[in-house]
Amino acid sequence: MLQMGVVISAVVTFWVGYMIYKKYKPQPVLILGGMILMYLAVLFGYGQILGPKATTGSVIFDAFEFMRSAMSSNVGKLGLNIMSVGAFARYMDKIGASRALVRLTIKPLLALKSPYLVLSGTWIVGMLIGLCINSASGLAMLLMVTMFPILLGLGVSRLSATAAVATTLCFDWSPSDTVTILSAETAGVDPVIYWSHYQVPIVAIAFVVVGALHYFTQKYMDKRDGHVVKPMEVEVTRDEADTAPGIYAILPIIPLALILSFSSLWITTIKMNIVMAMFIGLFIGMVCEYIRWRDGKKVMGDCQTFFDGLGMQMANVITLIIAGQTFAQGLLSMGTINTLIEGSKDLGFGPMSMMLVMVAIIGFSAIVMGSGNAPFFSFAALTPAVAAATGCHPVLMLLPMHFAASIMRNLSPITAVIVVSSGMGEVSSFDLVKRTAIPMMGSMAVTIGMTFFYYYTGW
């Protein structure tokens, strides 16, 4: 019976993908697909939309209650981060601070004579910063404010620049990351050992492989799409008398500096979060603008750009995340993911073959659901028993599963980090995943290859 649920889920998923391919607005298509799956799950007895404590008392209303709950939780948490960062980026552009940052950095970067080399370097630097910022979408938002305009100034396309930024935390490899800690503890390994002995060697190789893939992939696709690499003019012309002062180049960097400074990296006695950092950056920007213009009315008027930005992020980005979650809930209600998990346990494969099966299921689930954590959490508790049955150390199954969850979400046009990055970069999330696909396949190849190396060398 549950197998029929998988078939129904596949049909609805194909229909959703087809409609989006035909340029239908993704938000209503995803919501409609999710609601269809939810109601079919109840009708055929596959599962419930909401738990006993969350239900409204009416199956018809439960799907709408889920959307209300998803909107409430997203607007108050991830959504507020997205809205504040997007709004701050618009304000920085309004007062000319983003352009000032580009002017400051573009000359030395142009000396490299390779904008795509800088693009690859952006991905590597982002991965290193990810040791301190565990949120993929949070890190991407900060880099979209700082590095994205620099990459555009060097002449790369919006899609290429956004692809490099969006994938900067494709490996959840921070020793303080909650999923890293969960994976290590489930495998029975000290989290520090798990990080230093297993994660770091994989990421070290990925720096070279994925960095090179970003370089060649984005360069080739820009050329294929007819994009002409034309760096921004550095010199200020007479018609640009209102160009922001050079000191404004510091303003877009202030939120990132605050978050890195008041973290485990340096100062731990003061707490800092993304929204606070954005508002502090906004306040400092307004002070600078008043000093520059001595016109309070103008400064207050320009601040409206920030508030307009909040609404734009809500309309274009948050709604897509909520729609993706609604569709994912439909798959969960149908029992699709649990069926795949249970089916994989009885295949009788060897340890490495079983690892590949589990990685494949997690990767597929991450793409369809727009989340890597949900399928990984479903698998994690089962892994030690599966590993024991195949004679494999649990870490050699959990590690590639863990990385597959974080890598493959970058191939989903409805996952938070892709939606956030594409929204701020003003590109389609569906076009964006075409640019991230090859580098992310390289990430998976490194992960699986290193896992085989660990297994056959007894690492």
Short mmCIF file of C-alpha atoms in Angstrom, two decimals:
data_model
loop_
_atom_site.label_atom_id
_atom_site.label_comp_id
_atom_site.label_asym_id
_atom_site.label_seq_id
_atom_site.Cartn_x
_atom_site.Cartn_y
_atom_site.Cartn_z
CA MET A 1 0.00 0.00 0.00
CA LEU A 2 2.78 2.37 0.90
CA GLN A 3 4.47 1.57 -2.43
CA MET A 4 1.44 3.12 -4.13
CA GLY A 5 2.05 6.17 -1.95
CA VAL A 6 5.55 6.44 -3.43
CA VAL A 7 4.09 6.21 -6.94
CA ILE A 8 1.55 8.94 -6.19
CA SER A 9 4.30 11.12 -4.70
CA ALA A 10 6.44 10.60 -7.80
CA VAL A 11 3.56 11.56 -10.11
CA VAL A 12 2.75 14.73 -8.16
CA THR A 13 6.46 15.62 -7.95
CA PHE A 14 6.80 15.20 -11.71
CA TRP A 15 3.72 17.38 -12.26
CA VAL A 16 5.13 20.11 -9.99
CA GLY A 17 8.46 20.01 -11.81
CA TYR A 18 6.73 20.14 -15.21
CA MET A 19 4.59 23.14 -14.25
CA ILE A 20 7.60 25.05 -12.95
CA TYR A 21 9.53 24.15 -16.11
CA LYS A 22 6.66 25.66 -18.09
CA LYS A 23 7.25 28.94 -16.20
CA TYR A 24 4.27 28.71 -13.85
CA LYS A 25 4.82 30.69 -10.66
CA PRO A 26 6.58 28.20 -8.32
CA GLN A 27 4.96 29.31 -5.04
CA PRO A 28 1.34 28.40 -5.88
CA VAL A 29 2.42 25.27 -7.78
CA LEU A 30 4.42 23.95 -4.81
CA ILE A 31 1.64 24.80 -2.35
CA LEU A 32 -0.97 23.11 -4.53
CA GLY A 33 1.23 20.03 -4.94
CA GLY A 34 1.80 19.84 -1.19
CA MET A 35 -1.91 20.18 -0.40
CA ILE A 36 -2.82 17.48 -2.93
CA LEU A 37 -0.35 15.09 -1.28
CA MET A 38 -1.59 15.96 2.22
CA TYR A 39 -5.24 15.31 1.39
CA LEU A 40 -4.46 12.12 -0.54
CA ALA A 41 -2.42 10.87 2.43
CA VAL A 42 -5.43 11.25 4.70
CA LEU A 43 -7.89 9.91 2.11
CA PHE A 44 -5.91 6.70 1.52
CA GLY A 45 -4.80 6.29 5.12
CA TYR A 46 -1.07 6.86 4.56
CA GLY A 47 -0.73 9.42 7.33
CA GLN A 48 -2.00 12.62 8.92
CA ILE A 49 -1.29 16.23 8.02
CA LEU A 50 -0.73 17.39 11.60
CA GLY A 51 -0.15 15.60 14.89
CA PRO A 52 -2.88 15.21 17.52
CA LYS A 53 -1.77 18.31 19.43
CA ALA A 54 -1.43 20.54 16.37
CA THR A 55 -4.60 19.58 14.48
CA THR A 56 -7.45 22.07 14.10
CA GLY A 57 -9.98 19.28 14.46
CA SER A 58 -10.75 19.37 10.74
CA VAL A 59 -8.65 17.62 8.09
CA ILE A 60 -9.73 20.22 5.55
CA PHE A 61 -8.35 23.05 7.67
CA ASP A 62 -5.16 21.24 8.77
CA ALA A 63 -3.31 21.93 5.50
CA PHE A 64 -4.00 25.65 5.88
CA GLU A 65 -2.95 25.50 9.52
CA PHE A 66 0.36 23.99 8.46
CA MET A 67 0.96 26.90 6.08
CA ARG A 68 0.07 29.38 8.81
CA SER A 69 2.46 27.68 11.21
CA ALA A 70 5.22 27.56 8.57
CA MET A 71 4.79 31.25 7.83
CA SER A 72 4.78 32.13 11.52
CA SER A 73 7.97 30.20 12.28
CA ASN A 74 9.80 31.37 9.16
CA VAL A 75 8.97 35.05 9.48
CA GLY A 76 10.06 35.07 13.11
CA LYS A 77 13.34 33.18 12.61
CA LEU A 78 14.97 32.52 9.24
CA GLY A 79 12.62 34.96 7.53
CA LEU A 80 13.65 37.87 9.71
CA ASN A 81 17.30 37.15 8.93
CA ILE A 82 16.57 37.02 5.21
CA MET A 83 14.50 40.19 5.24
CA SER A 84 17.00 42.21 7.27
CA VAL A 85 20.01 41.17 5.18
CA GLY A 86 18.21 41.77 1.90
CA ALA A 87 17.00 45.16 3.10
CA PHE A 88 20.49 46.11 4.29
CA ALA A 89 21.94 45.19 0.90
CA ARG A 90 19.41 47.46 -0.83
CA TYR A 91 20.27 50.33 1.52
CA MET A 92 24.00 49.87 0.90
CA ASP A 93 23.32 50.07 -2.82
CA LYS A 94 21.12 53.16 -2.35
CA ILE A 95 23.81 55.17 -0.53
CA GLY A 96 26.61 53.97 -2.82
CA ALA A 97 28.45 51.90 -0.22
CA SER A 98 28.42 48.71 -2.33
CA ARG A 99 30.00 50.58 -5.22
CA ALA A 100 32.59 52.10 -2.88
CA LEU A 101 33.55 48.59 -1.73
CA VAL A 102 33.95 47.51 -5.35
CA ARG A 103 36.11 50.54 -6.19
CA LEU A 104 38.36 49.83 -3.21
CA THR A 105 38.93 46.17 -4.01
CA ILE A 106 38.70 45.99 -7.76
CA LYS A 107 42.17 47.34 -8.65
CA PRO A 108 44.18 44.71 -6.74
CA LEU A 109 41.79 41.97 -7.83
CA LEU A 110 42.00 43.05 -11.46
CA ALA A 111 45.76 42.64 -11.17
CA LEU A 112 45.12 38.89 -10.98
CA LYS A 113 43.73 39.17 -14.52
CA SER A 114 41.25 36.39 -13.77
CA PRO A 115 37.82 37.26 -12.31
CA TYR A 116 36.91 33.58 -12.22
CA LEU A 117 39.95 32.86 -10.05
CA VAL A 118 38.59 35.42 -7.58
CA LEU A 119 35.21 33.67 -7.86
CA SER A 120 36.79 30.34 -6.88
CA GLY A 121 38.64 32.09 -4.05
CA THR A 122 35.32 33.48 -2.82
CA TRP A 123 33.96 29.95 -2.46
CA ILE A 124 37.06 28.82 -0.52
CA VAL A 125 37.00 31.85 1.79
CA GLY A 126 33.29 31.29 2.38
CA MET A 127 33.96 27.69 3.38
CA LEU A 128 36.54 28.86 5.91
CA ILE A 129 34.19 31.48 7.34
CA GLY A 130 31.64 28.68 7.61
CA LEU A 131 33.65 27.30 10.52
CA CYS A 132 32.31 30.26 12.52
CA ILE A 133 28.91 30.78 10.84
CA ASN A 134 27.02 27.49 10.83
CA SER A 135 24.02 28.70 8.81
CA ALA A 136 24.38 28.20 5.05
CA SER A 137 21.69 30.76 4.26
CA GLY A 138 23.05 33.19 6.86
CA LEU A 139 26.56 32.99 5.44
CA ALA A 140 25.29 33.35 1.88
CA MET A 141 23.34 36.47 2.82
CA LEU A 142 26.41 38.10 4.34
CA LEU A 143 28.56 37.26 1.31
CA MET A 144 25.87 38.56 -1.05
CA VAL A 145 26.28 41.94 0.65
CA THR A 146 30.10 41.91 0.58
CA MET A 147 31.59 39.67 -2.14
CA PHE A 148 28.74 39.57 -4.66
CA PRO A 149 29.08 43.21 -5.80
CA ILE A 150 32.86 42.74 -6.06
CA LEU A 151 32.44 39.75 -8.35
CA LEU A 152 29.99 41.70 -10.50
CA GLY A 153 32.46 44.56 -10.61
CA LEU A 154 35.12 42.18 -11.92
CA GLY A 155 32.81 41.28 -14.78
CA VAL A 156 31.38 37.84 -14.00
CA SER A 157 27.67 37.26 -14.55
CA ARG A 158 25.04 37.43 -11.84
CA LEU A 159 24.42 33.68 -12.10
CA SER A 160 28.11 32.83 -11.72
CA ALA A 161 28.64 35.14 -8.75
CA THR A 162 25.47 33.87 -7.05
CA ALA A 163 26.46 30.21 -7.63
CA ALA A 164 29.81 30.70 -5.91
CA VAL A 165 28.22 32.43 -2.92
CA ALA A 166 25.24 30.05 -2.60
CA THR A 167 27.48 26.97 -2.33
CA THR A 168 29.97 28.38 0.19
CA LEU A 169 28.74 26.06 2.96
CA CYS A 170 28.00 22.95 0.92
CA PHE A 171 29.90 21.02 3.60
CA ASP A 172 28.48 21.38 7.12
CA TRP A 173 31.94 20.92 8.58
CA SER A 174 32.10 23.22 11.60
CA PRO A 175 32.95 21.37 14.85
CA SER A 176 30.26 23.47 16.56
CA ASP A 177 27.57 22.60 13.99
CA THR A 178 24.68 20.75 15.62
CA VAL A 179 24.42 18.18 12.80
CA THR A 180 28.17 17.52 13.01
CA ILE A 181 27.85 16.90 16.74
CA LEU A 182 24.81 14.65 16.25
CA SER A 183 26.55 12.65 13.53
CA ALA A 184 29.69 12.20 15.61
CA GLU A 185 27.82 11.14 18.73
CA THR A 186 25.62 8.72 16.78
CA ALA A 187 28.77 7.17 15.29
CA GLY A 188 30.29 6.88 18.76
CA VAL A 189 33.18 9.22 17.86
CA ASP A 190 34.37 12.29 19.71
CA PRO A 191 33.15 15.37 17.75
CA VAL A 192 36.67 16.84 17.61
CA ILE A 193 38.08 13.57 16.22
CA TYR A 194 35.17 13.34 13.79
CA TRP A 195 35.98 16.83 12.54
CA SER A 196 39.79 16.69 12.45
CA HIS A 197 40.31 13.09 11.29
CA TYR A 198 37.40 12.65 8.88
CA GLN A 199 35.83 15.95 7.82
CA VAL A 200 38.93 18.12 7.40
CA PRO A 201 40.77 15.79 4.93
CA ILE A 202 37.66 15.63 2.73
CA VAL A 203 37.14 19.40 2.72
CA ALA A 204 40.85 19.99 2.09
CA ILE A 205 40.63 18.01 -1.16
CA ALA A 206 37.29 19.65 -2.00
CA PHE A 207 38.96 23.07 -1.80
CA VAL A 208 40.99 22.15 -4.87
CA VAL A 209 38.40 20.08 -6.76
CA VAL A 210 35.31 22.24 -6.20
CA GLY A 211 37.28 25.47 -6.54
CA ALA A 212 38.54 24.31 -9.93
CA LEU A 213 35.06 23.14 -10.98
CA HIS A 214 33.57 26.53 -10.11
CA TYR A 215 36.31 28.21 -12.14
CA PHE A 216 35.78 26.18 -15.31
CA THR A 217 32.00 25.69 -14.99
CA GLN A 218 31.08 29.33 -14.44
CA LYS A 219 33.55 30.55 -17.05
CA TYR A 220 32.24 28.10 -19.65
CA MET A 221 28.55 28.75 -18.90
CA ASP A 222 29.01 32.52 -18.99
CA LYS A 223 30.64 32.20 -22.41
CA ARG A 224 27.93 29.79 -23.58
CA ASP A 225 25.21 32.24 -22.49
CA GLY A 226 26.90 35.07 -24.35
CA HIS A 227 28.03 36.95 -21.26
CA VAL A 228 30.88 39.37 -21.93
CA VAL A 229 33.35 39.83 -19.05
CA LYS A 230 33.64 43.59 -18.66
CA PRO A 231 35.10 44.92 -15.39
CA MET A 232 33.54 48.00 -13.84
CA GLU A 233 35.13 51.33 -14.68
CA VAL A 234 37.37 52.26 -11.75
CA GLU A 235 37.89 55.92 -12.44
CA VAL A 236 35.22 58.39 -11.32
CA THR A 237 33.96 60.62 -14.10
CA ARG A 238 32.80 64.19 -13.77
CA ASP A 239 29.21 63.02 -14.08
CA GLU A 240 29.60 60.98 -10.88
CA ALA A 241 30.01 63.90 -8.48
CA ASP A 242 27.71 62.23 -5.97
CA THR A 243 29.80 59.03 -5.77
CA ALA A 244 30.05 57.81 -2.18
CA PRO A 245 33.30 58.53 -0.30
CA GLY A 246 35.91 55.78 -0.21
CA ILE A 247 35.37 55.29 3.54
CA TYR A 248 31.90 53.94 2.68
CA ALA A 249 33.60 50.74 1.51
CA ILE A 250 33.71 49.72 5.17
CA LEU A 251 29.92 49.90 5.65
CA PRO A 252 28.88 46.65 3.87
CA ILE A 253 31.54 44.75 5.85
CA ILE A 254 30.39 45.95 9.29
CA PRO A 255 27.70 43.25 9.89
CA LEU A 256 30.08 40.42 8.91
CA ALA A 257 32.82 41.88 11.11
CA LEU A 258 30.41 42.12 14.06
CA ILE A 259 29.23 38.53 13.69
CA LEU A 260 32.76 37.13 13.38
CA SER A 261 34.11 39.28 16.23
CA PHE A 262 31.39 38.43 18.74
CA SER A 263 31.57 34.67 18.28
CA SER A 264 33.57 31.70 19.49
CA LEU A 265 36.32 32.98 17.22
CA TRP A 266 37.12 35.95 19.47
CA ILE A 267 34.76 37.65 21.95
CA THR A 268 32.34 35.26 23.63
CA THR A 269 31.03 37.53 26.40
CA ILE A 270 28.79 39.50 24.03
CA LYS A 271 26.05 37.89 21.93
CA MET A 272 25.51 38.97 18.35
CA ASN A 273 23.08 37.75 15.69
CA ILE A 274 22.43 38.55 12.06
CA VAL A 275 19.43 40.83 12.59
CA MET A 276 21.21 42.87 15.26
CA ALA A 277 24.26 43.22 13.02
CA MET A 278 22.11 44.49 10.14
CA PHE A 279 20.37 47.11 12.27
CA ILE A 280 23.69 48.27 13.70
CA GLY A 281 25.04 48.51 10.16
CA LEU A 282 21.95 50.48 9.12
CA PHE A 283 22.36 52.90 12.03
CA ILE A 284 26.05 53.50 11.25
CA GLY A 285 25.17 54.02 7.59
CA MET A 286 22.57 56.63 8.46
CA VAL A 287 25.05 58.47 10.69
CA CYS A 288 27.57 58.52 7.85
CA GLU A 289 24.91 59.76 5.45
CA TYR A 290 24.00 62.62 7.79
CA ILE A 291 27.64 63.63 8.12
CA ARG A 292 27.93 63.50 4.35
CA TRP A 293 24.79 65.44 3.40
CA ARG A 294 23.82 67.38 6.56
CA ASP A 295 20.22 66.79 5.52
CA GLY A 296 18.13 64.86 8.01
CA LYS A 297 15.11 64.71 5.70
CA LYS A 298 17.14 63.07 2.93
CA VAL A 299 18.72 60.58 5.32
CA MET A 300 15.33 59.55 6.73
CA GLY A 301 13.86 59.36 3.24
CA ASP A 302 16.65 57.10 1.97
CA CYS A 303 16.11 54.83 4.97
CA GLN A 304 12.76 53.90 3.44
CA THR A 305 14.77 51.80 0.98
CA PHE A 306 15.61 49.49 3.88
CA PHE A 307 11.96 49.06 4.87
CA ASP A 308 10.91 48.54 1.25
CA GLY A 309 13.58 45.85 1.05
CA LEU A 310 12.01 44.00 3.98
CA GLY A 311 8.73 43.70 2.10
CA MET A 312 10.38 42.62 -1.15
CA GLN A 313 12.24 39.79 0.57
CA MET A 314 9.01 38.67 2.22
CA ALA A 315 7.12 38.64 -1.09
CA ASN A 316 9.77 36.96 -3.24
CA VAL A 317 11.89 34.81 -0.92
CA ILE A 318 10.00 33.87 2.25
CA THR A 319 6.92 32.80 0.32
CA LEU A 320 8.99 30.39 -1.79
CA ILE A 321 10.50 28.82 1.33
CA ILE A 322 7.02 28.36 2.84
CA ALA A 323 5.78 26.85 -0.42
CA GLY A 324 8.71 24.42 -0.43
CA GLN A 325 7.99 23.39 3.16
CA THR A 326 4.33 22.81 2.28
CA PHE A 327 5.32 20.47 -0.54
CA ALA A 328 7.82 18.67 1.73
CA GLN A 329 5.09 18.18 4.35
CA GLY A 330 2.96 16.55 1.68
CA LEU A 331 5.73 14.03 0.97
CA LEU A 332 6.13 13.34 4.68
CA SER A 333 2.36 12.84 5.10
CA MET A 334 2.39 10.30 2.28
CA GLY A 335 5.12 8.33 4.08
CA THR A 336 7.37 8.54 1.00
CA ILE A 337 10.61 9.18 2.85
CA ASN A 338 9.94 6.49 5.49
CA THR A 339 9.16 3.98 2.74
CA LEU A 340 12.49 4.68 1.05
CA ILE A 341 14.29 4.34 4.38
CA GLU A 342 12.64 1.04 5.33
CA GLY A 343 13.11 -0.39 1.85
CA SER A 344 16.84 0.32 1.87
CA LYS A 345 17.35 -1.69 5.06
CA ASP A 346 16.42 -5.01 3.46
CA LEU A 347 18.45 -4.87 0.24
CA GLY A 348 21.27 -7.10 1.52
CA PHE A 349 24.09 -5.00 0.07
CA GLY A 350 27.68 -4.90 1.33
CA PRO A 351 28.90 -2.00 3.50
CA MET A 352 30.02 0.37 0.75
CA SER A 353 27.08 -0.52 -1.50
CA MET A 354 24.71 0.14 1.38
CA MET A 355 26.45 3.45 2.01
CA LEU A 356 25.86 4.44 -1.62
CA VAL A 357 22.18 3.52 -1.38
CA MET A 358 21.67 5.56 1.77
CA VAL A 359 23.56 8.53 0.32
CA ALA A 360 21.44 8.32 -2.84
CA ILE A 361 18.19 8.36 -0.86
CA ILE A 362 19.31 11.29 1.27
CA GLY A 363 20.50 13.19 -1.80
CA PHE A 364 17.22 12.63 -3.63
CA SER A 365 15.20 13.60 -0.56
CA ALA A 366 17.26 16.76 -0.04
CA ILE A 367 16.59 17.89 -3.62
CA VAL A 368 12.86 17.15 -3.57
CA MET A 369 12.18 18.41 -0.05
CA GLY A 370 14.53 21.39 -0.14
CA SER A 371 16.12 20.27 3.11
CA GLY A 372 19.00 17.98 3.94
CA ASN A 373 18.37 17.84 7.67
CA ALA A 374 14.96 16.17 7.49
CA PRO A 375 16.07 12.99 5.67
CA PHE A 376 19.37 12.86 7.55
CA PHE A 377 17.63 13.01 10.93
CA SER A 378 15.33 10.22 9.77
CA PHE A 379 18.31 8.03 8.87
CA ALA A 380 20.80 8.90 11.61
CA ALA A 381 19.31 6.82 14.41
CA LEU A 382 19.06 3.75 12.17
CA THR A 383 22.60 3.91 10.83
CA PRO A 384 24.56 2.21 13.66
CA ALA A 385 22.38 -0.90 13.39
CA VAL A 386 22.68 -0.96 9.59
CA ALA A 387 26.44 -0.45 9.83
CA ALA A 388 26.79 -3.25 12.37
CA ALA A 389 24.84 -5.63 10.12
CA THR A 390 27.21 -4.92 7.23
CA GLY A 391 30.41 -4.93 9.32
CA CYS A 392 31.18 -1.28 8.71
CA HIS A 393 32.12 1.40 11.25
CA PRO A 394 29.13 3.75 11.70
CA VAL A 395 31.22 6.84 10.96
CA LEU A 396 31.86 5.59 7.40
CA MET A 397 28.12 5.61 6.76
CA LEU A 398 27.16 8.68 8.73
CA LEU A 399 29.91 10.90 7.33
CA PRO A 400 28.94 10.66 3.62
CA MET A 401 25.25 10.81 4.57
CA HIS A 402 25.92 13.96 6.58
CA PHE A 403 27.82 15.64 3.75
CA ALA A 404 25.33 14.43 1.11
CA ALA A 405 22.56 16.21 3.01
CA SER A 406 24.39 19.54 2.96
CA ILE A 407 25.74 19.17 -0.59
CA MET A 408 22.59 18.07 -2.38
CA ARG A 409 20.40 20.82 -0.91
CA ASN A 410 22.36 23.13 -3.25
CA LEU A 411 20.71 21.34 -6.18
CA SER A 412 17.21 22.11 -4.90
CA PRO A 413 15.59 25.30 -6.23
CA ILE A 414 13.34 25.44 -3.15
CA THR A 415 15.95 25.12 -0.40
CA ALA A 416 16.55 28.18 1.77
CA VAL A 417 20.14 28.98 0.76
CA ILE A 418 19.35 28.78 -2.98
CA VAL A 419 16.15 30.81 -2.65
CA VAL A 420 17.86 33.47 -0.52
CA SER A 421 20.87 33.78 -2.81
CA SER A 422 18.84 33.87 -6.02
CA GLY A 423 16.48 36.43 -4.53
CA MET A 424 19.30 38.77 -3.54
CA GLY A 425 21.13 38.12 -6.81
CA GLU A 426 17.95 38.76 -8.82
CA VAL A 427 18.22 35.48 -10.72
CA SER A 428 15.96 32.45 -11.01
CA SER A 429 16.57 29.74 -8.40
CA PHE A 430 15.93 27.16 -11.13
CA ASP A 431 18.59 28.71 -13.35
CA LEU A 432 20.91 28.91 -10.36
CA VAL A 433 20.88 25.17 -9.62
CA LYS A 434 22.04 24.56 -13.20
CA ARG A 435 25.19 26.50 -12.25
CA THR A 436 25.68 24.70 -8.93
CA ALA A 437 25.12 21.17 -10.28
CA ILE A 438 28.63 20.37 -11.59
CA PRO A 439 30.58 21.76 -8.57
CA MET A 440 28.21 19.92 -6.21
CA MET A 441 28.64 16.67 -8.13
CA GLY A 442 32.36 17.20 -7.64
CA SER A 443 31.74 17.64 -3.91
CA MET A 444 29.89 14.32 -3.80
CA ALA A 445 32.61 12.57 -5.80
CA VAL A 446 35.24 13.77 -3.30
CA THR A 447 33.09 12.69 -0.34
CA ILE A 448 32.37 9.20 -1.69
CA GLY A 449 35.92 8.72 -2.95
CA MET A 450 37.39 9.63 0.44
CA THR A 451 34.91 7.36 2.23
CA PHE A 452 36.11 4.42 0.11
CA PHE A 453 39.68 5.45 0.90
CA TYR A 454 38.91 5.47 4.65
CA TYR A 455 37.24 2.06 4.38
CA TYR A 456 39.92 0.24 2.39
CA THR A 457 42.87 1.75 4.23
CA GLY A 458 41.35 1.20 7.68
CA TRP A 459 41.66 4.94 8.49
#
